[in-house]
Short mmCIF file of C-alpha atoms and ligand atoms in Angstrom, two decimals:
data_model
loop_
_atom_site.label_atom_id
_atom_site.label_comp_id
_atom_site.label_asym_id
_atom_site.label_seq_id
_atom_site.Cartn_x
_atom_site.Cartn_y
_atom_site.Cartn_z
CA MET K 1 -2.27 -6.74 -36.02
CA TYR K 2 -1.79 -4.10 -32.98
CA LYS K 3 -3.83 -4.77 -29.98
CA GLU K 4 -5.95 -2.08 -28.85
CA PRO K 5 -4.78 -0.21 -25.70
CA LEU K 6 -7.01 0.15 -22.84
CA GLY K 7 -7.46 2.37 -19.75
CA VAL K 8 -9.85 1.14 -16.76
CA LYS K 9 -10.55 2.89 -13.59
CA VAL K 10 -9.59 0.70 -10.58
CA ASP K 11 -11.71 1.62 -7.31
CA PHE K 12 -8.98 1.80 -4.75
CA ASN K 13 -11.50 1.52 -1.98
CA THR K 14 -13.15 -1.71 -3.21
CA GLY K 15 -10.48 -3.13 -5.48
CA VAL K 16 -13.37 -3.75 -8.28
CA ILE K 17 -12.09 -3.31 -11.89
CA PRO K 18 -15.16 -2.93 -14.19
CA GLY K 19 -15.33 -5.44 -17.00
CA ALA K 20 -12.63 -7.80 -15.38
CA LYS K 21 -12.89 -11.56 -14.79
CA LYS K 22 -14.02 -12.07 -11.28
CA ILE K 23 -12.81 -15.11 -9.11
CA VAL K 24 -14.02 -15.85 -5.72
CA ARG K 25 -12.33 -18.07 -3.24
CA ARG K 26 -14.42 -19.23 -0.33
CA LEU K 27 -13.01 -20.93 2.91
CA SER K 28 -14.17 -24.41 1.51
CA ASP K 29 -12.13 -23.96 -1.64
CA MET K 30 -9.09 -24.02 0.71
CA LYS K 31 -9.35 -27.40 2.19
CA GLY K 32 -5.90 -28.58 3.73
CA TYR K 33 -4.51 -24.87 3.63
CA PHE K 34 -4.87 -23.99 7.26
CA LEU K 35 -3.18 -25.60 10.04
CA ASP K 36 -6.01 -25.74 12.47
CA GLU K 37 -8.16 -28.31 10.57
CA LYS K 38 -11.04 -28.42 13.23
CA SER K 39 -11.34 -24.48 13.26
CA TRP K 40 -11.31 -24.66 9.47
CA GLU K 41 -14.23 -27.15 9.34
CA GLU K 42 -16.30 -25.30 11.99
CA LEU K 43 -16.03 -22.03 9.83
CA VAL K 44 -16.76 -23.75 6.79
CA LYS K 45 -20.05 -25.26 8.31
CA LYS K 46 -21.00 -22.11 10.10
CA GLU K 47 -20.83 -19.65 7.08
CA ASP K 48 -18.01 -20.55 4.55
CA PRO K 49 -16.83 -17.00 4.32
CA ILE K 50 -15.35 -15.57 1.08
CA VAL K 51 -11.60 -15.50 1.86
CA TYR K 52 -10.57 -13.44 -1.26
CA GLU K 53 -11.88 -12.19 -4.63
CA VAL K 54 -9.88 -11.53 -7.66
CA TYR K 55 -10.53 -9.11 -10.55
CA ALA K 56 -8.36 -9.85 -13.52
CA ILE K 57 -7.54 -8.36 -16.90
CA GLU K 58 -5.84 -11.04 -18.77
CA GLN K 59 -4.32 -11.56 -22.19
CA GLU K 60 -3.48 -14.54 -24.13
CA GLU K 61 -0.56 -16.40 -22.71
CA LYS K 62 2.19 -15.01 -24.73
CA GLU K 63 5.65 -13.82 -24.13
CA GLY K 64 6.23 -10.11 -23.76
CA ASP K 65 2.67 -9.39 -22.70
CA LEU K 66 1.25 -8.38 -19.27
CA ASN K 67 -1.78 -9.26 -16.93
CA PHE K 68 -2.99 -7.26 -14.05
CA ALA K 69 -5.23 -8.04 -11.29
CA THR K 70 -6.50 -6.60 -8.19
CA THR K 71 -7.28 -8.85 -5.02
CA ILE K 72 -9.54 -8.01 -2.06
CA LEU K 73 -8.47 -10.37 0.74
CA TYR K 74 -10.92 -10.26 3.62
CA PRO K 75 -10.00 -10.07 7.17
CA GLY K 76 -10.33 -13.32 9.27
CA LYS K 77 -8.51 -16.02 10.89
CA VAL K 78 -8.65 -19.77 10.94
CA GLY K 79 -7.48 -20.66 14.71
CA LYS K 80 -4.61 -18.33 15.17
CA GLU K 81 -3.69 -18.10 11.54
CA PHE K 82 -4.81 -14.97 9.61
CA PHE K 83 -6.70 -15.43 6.09
CA PHE K 84 -4.11 -15.73 3.21
CA THR K 85 -4.48 -16.40 -0.62
CA LYS K 86 -3.51 -19.81 -1.66
CA GLY K 87 -0.19 -18.92 -3.08
CA HIS K 88 1.53 -20.21 -6.06
CA TYR K 89 4.80 -20.43 -8.08
CA HIS K 90 4.69 -19.37 -11.67
CA SER K 91 4.16 -22.17 -14.09
CA LYS K 92 6.91 -20.56 -16.03
CA LYS K 93 9.25 -20.24 -12.93
CA ASP K 94 11.39 -17.42 -13.90
CA ARG K 95 8.46 -14.99 -14.26
CA ALA K 96 8.58 -12.12 -11.93
CA GLU K 97 5.75 -9.90 -10.58
CA VAL K 98 5.03 -6.64 -9.08
CA TYR K 99 2.48 -5.84 -6.32
CA VAL K 100 1.29 -2.53 -5.31
CA ALA K 101 -0.67 -2.33 -2.00
CA LEU K 102 -3.90 0.07 -2.09
CA LYS K 103 -5.73 -0.44 1.20
CA GLY K 104 -5.69 -2.19 4.35
CA LYS K 105 -2.78 -3.92 6.17
CA GLY K 106 -1.00 -7.31 5.49
CA GLY K 107 1.94 -8.56 3.94
CA MET K 108 3.74 -11.01 1.64
CA LEU K 109 5.18 -14.48 2.22
CA LEU K 110 7.77 -15.46 -0.33
CA GLN K 111 9.55 -18.64 -0.60
CA THR K 112 12.36 -20.29 -2.85
CA PRO K 113 11.92 -23.98 -4.14
CA GLU K 114 14.21 -24.88 -1.24
CA GLY K 115 11.81 -23.51 1.33
CA GLU K 116 13.75 -20.14 2.18
CA ALA K 117 11.12 -17.81 3.24
CA ARG K 118 10.84 -14.04 3.42
CA TRP K 119 7.97 -11.79 4.95
CA ILE K 120 7.49 -8.36 3.45
CA PRO K 121 5.05 -6.13 5.40
CA MET K 122 2.56 -4.28 3.08
CA GLU K 123 0.53 -1.13 3.69
CA PRO K 124 -1.08 1.28 1.08
CA GLY K 125 1.74 2.47 -1.09
CA THR K 126 4.19 -0.61 -0.64
CA VAL K 127 5.42 -1.84 -3.89
CA VAL K 128 6.62 -5.42 -3.65
CA TYR K 129 8.85 -7.03 -6.20
CA VAL K 130 8.63 -10.71 -6.62
CA PRO K 131 11.75 -12.15 -8.15
CA PRO K 132 11.66 -14.97 -10.59
CA TYR K 133 11.33 -18.59 -8.87
CA TRP K 134 9.88 -17.33 -5.56
CA ALA K 135 6.48 -18.57 -4.59
CA HIS K 136 4.25 -15.77 -3.08
CA ARG K 137 1.14 -15.66 -0.95
CA THR K 138 -0.33 -12.56 0.77
CA VAL K 139 -1.86 -12.31 4.46
CA ASN K 140 -4.25 -9.98 5.69
CA THR K 141 -3.02 -9.01 9.19
CA GLY K 142 -5.57 -6.14 9.72
CA ASP K 143 -9.27 -5.96 10.61
CA GLU K 144 -10.40 -4.31 7.03
CA PRO K 145 -10.15 -5.66 3.64
CA PHE K 146 -6.37 -5.92 2.26
CA ILE K 147 -6.40 -4.67 -1.29
CA PHE K 148 -3.52 -4.82 -3.80
CA LEU K 149 -2.82 -4.80 -7.55
CA ALA K 150 -0.48 -7.29 -9.08
CA ILE K 151 1.07 -6.84 -12.40
CA TYR K 152 2.49 -10.12 -14.13
CA PRO K 153 3.68 -11.54 -17.42
CA ALA K 154 0.85 -12.79 -19.47
CA ASP K 155 2.70 -16.24 -19.96
CA ALA K 156 3.71 -16.54 -16.06
CA GLY K 157 0.73 -19.01 -15.24
CA HIS K 158 -0.05 -20.36 -11.93
CA ASP K 159 1.45 -23.47 -10.23
CA TYR K 160 -0.67 -24.18 -7.03
CA GLY K 161 0.28 -27.68 -6.56
CA THR K 162 3.43 -27.70 -4.38
CA ILE K 163 1.98 -25.09 -2.05
CA ALA K 164 -1.36 -26.98 -1.88
CA GLU K 165 0.67 -29.99 -0.82
CA ARG K 166 3.23 -28.59 1.48
CA GLY K 167 2.34 -25.01 2.29
CA PHE K 168 5.09 -22.44 3.09
CA SER K 169 7.74 -23.04 5.55
CA LYS K 170 6.41 -20.07 7.67
CA ILE K 171 3.05 -19.21 8.80
CA VAL K 172 1.34 -15.95 10.03
CA ILE K 173 -0.44 -15.97 13.32
CA GLU K 174 -1.82 -13.70 16.06
CA GLU K 175 -0.50 -14.60 19.35
CA ASN K 176 -1.04 -12.26 22.59
CA GLY K 177 -2.59 -9.74 20.20
CA GLU K 178 0.62 -9.61 18.08
CA VAL K 179 1.44 -10.69 14.52
CA LYS K 180 3.91 -13.21 14.46
CA VAL K 181 5.85 -14.93 11.48
CA VAL K 182 6.85 -18.33 12.86
CA ASP K 183 8.07 -21.64 11.62
CA ASN K 184 5.32 -23.89 9.93
CA PRO K 185 5.15 -27.02 12.38
CA ARG K 186 4.05 -29.12 9.40
CA TRP K 187 6.82 -28.24 7.28
C1 S6P N 201 -1.13 -13.39 -9.87
C2 S6P N 201 -1.04 -12.75 -8.63
C3 S6P N 201 -2.48 -12.37 -7.97
C4 S6P N 201 -2.95 -13.75 -7.20
C5 S6P N 201 -4.08 -13.35 -6.38
C6 S6P N 201 -4.74 -14.59 -5.71
O1 S6P N 201 0.16 -13.96 -10.47
O2 S6P N 201 -0.05 -13.19 -7.97
O3 S6P N 201 -3.30 -11.86 -8.87
O4 S6P N 201 -3.37 -14.79 -8.42
O5 S6P N 201 -3.71 -12.46 -5.40
O6 S6P N 201 -3.77 -15.49 -5.31
P1 S6P N 201 -3.68 -16.91 -5.70
O7 S6P N 201 -2.37 -17.49 -5.01
O8 S6P N 201 -4.88 -17.73 -5.22
O9 S6P N 201 -3.50 -16.92 -7.08
ZN1 ZN N 202 1.90 -14.68 -9.23
#
């Protein structure tokens, strides 16, 4: 009747959680996500790099329970655009989430269903509160893996559809050696 508590040691250097479910996303899994489709295709043909890996400790999808997961988002770019996670709304739209940055450099793009966007820079120690209803995507703006921990309601679920179709209203690019958050020309 009571679930068993558990403690695991998260390796802050690698992001690995022993015994967790592992998900690997390669660039080929992200067709249509990046603006520069030609560069995307070339890079997929050349090496199809891993863009990110997730280690998740998940519970049954029940109200009140919690999941947690690390993400290791690798450095890289497609054209001018930095590597990012797919990004999602929660299936239960009013479910919030907390992120803790552990290593590397990056940030989070958040967006309301109406397309209002925010950019929150993240470095080790940054804690980000993702309010209910906001879609969220992380971006690696550095040159080493960007690693963070996310804690989210077990019944939140992932709704990838809207973002897969339309993306975010902002994109994060490198221009003249600088990180810039600019309007998405496809939005
Ligand atoms: C889950 C949480 C993260 C992401 C992970 C990968 O709610 O936000 O664990 O799942 O960073 O991103 P995505 O957008 O592919 O799920
Ligand atoms: Zn989430």
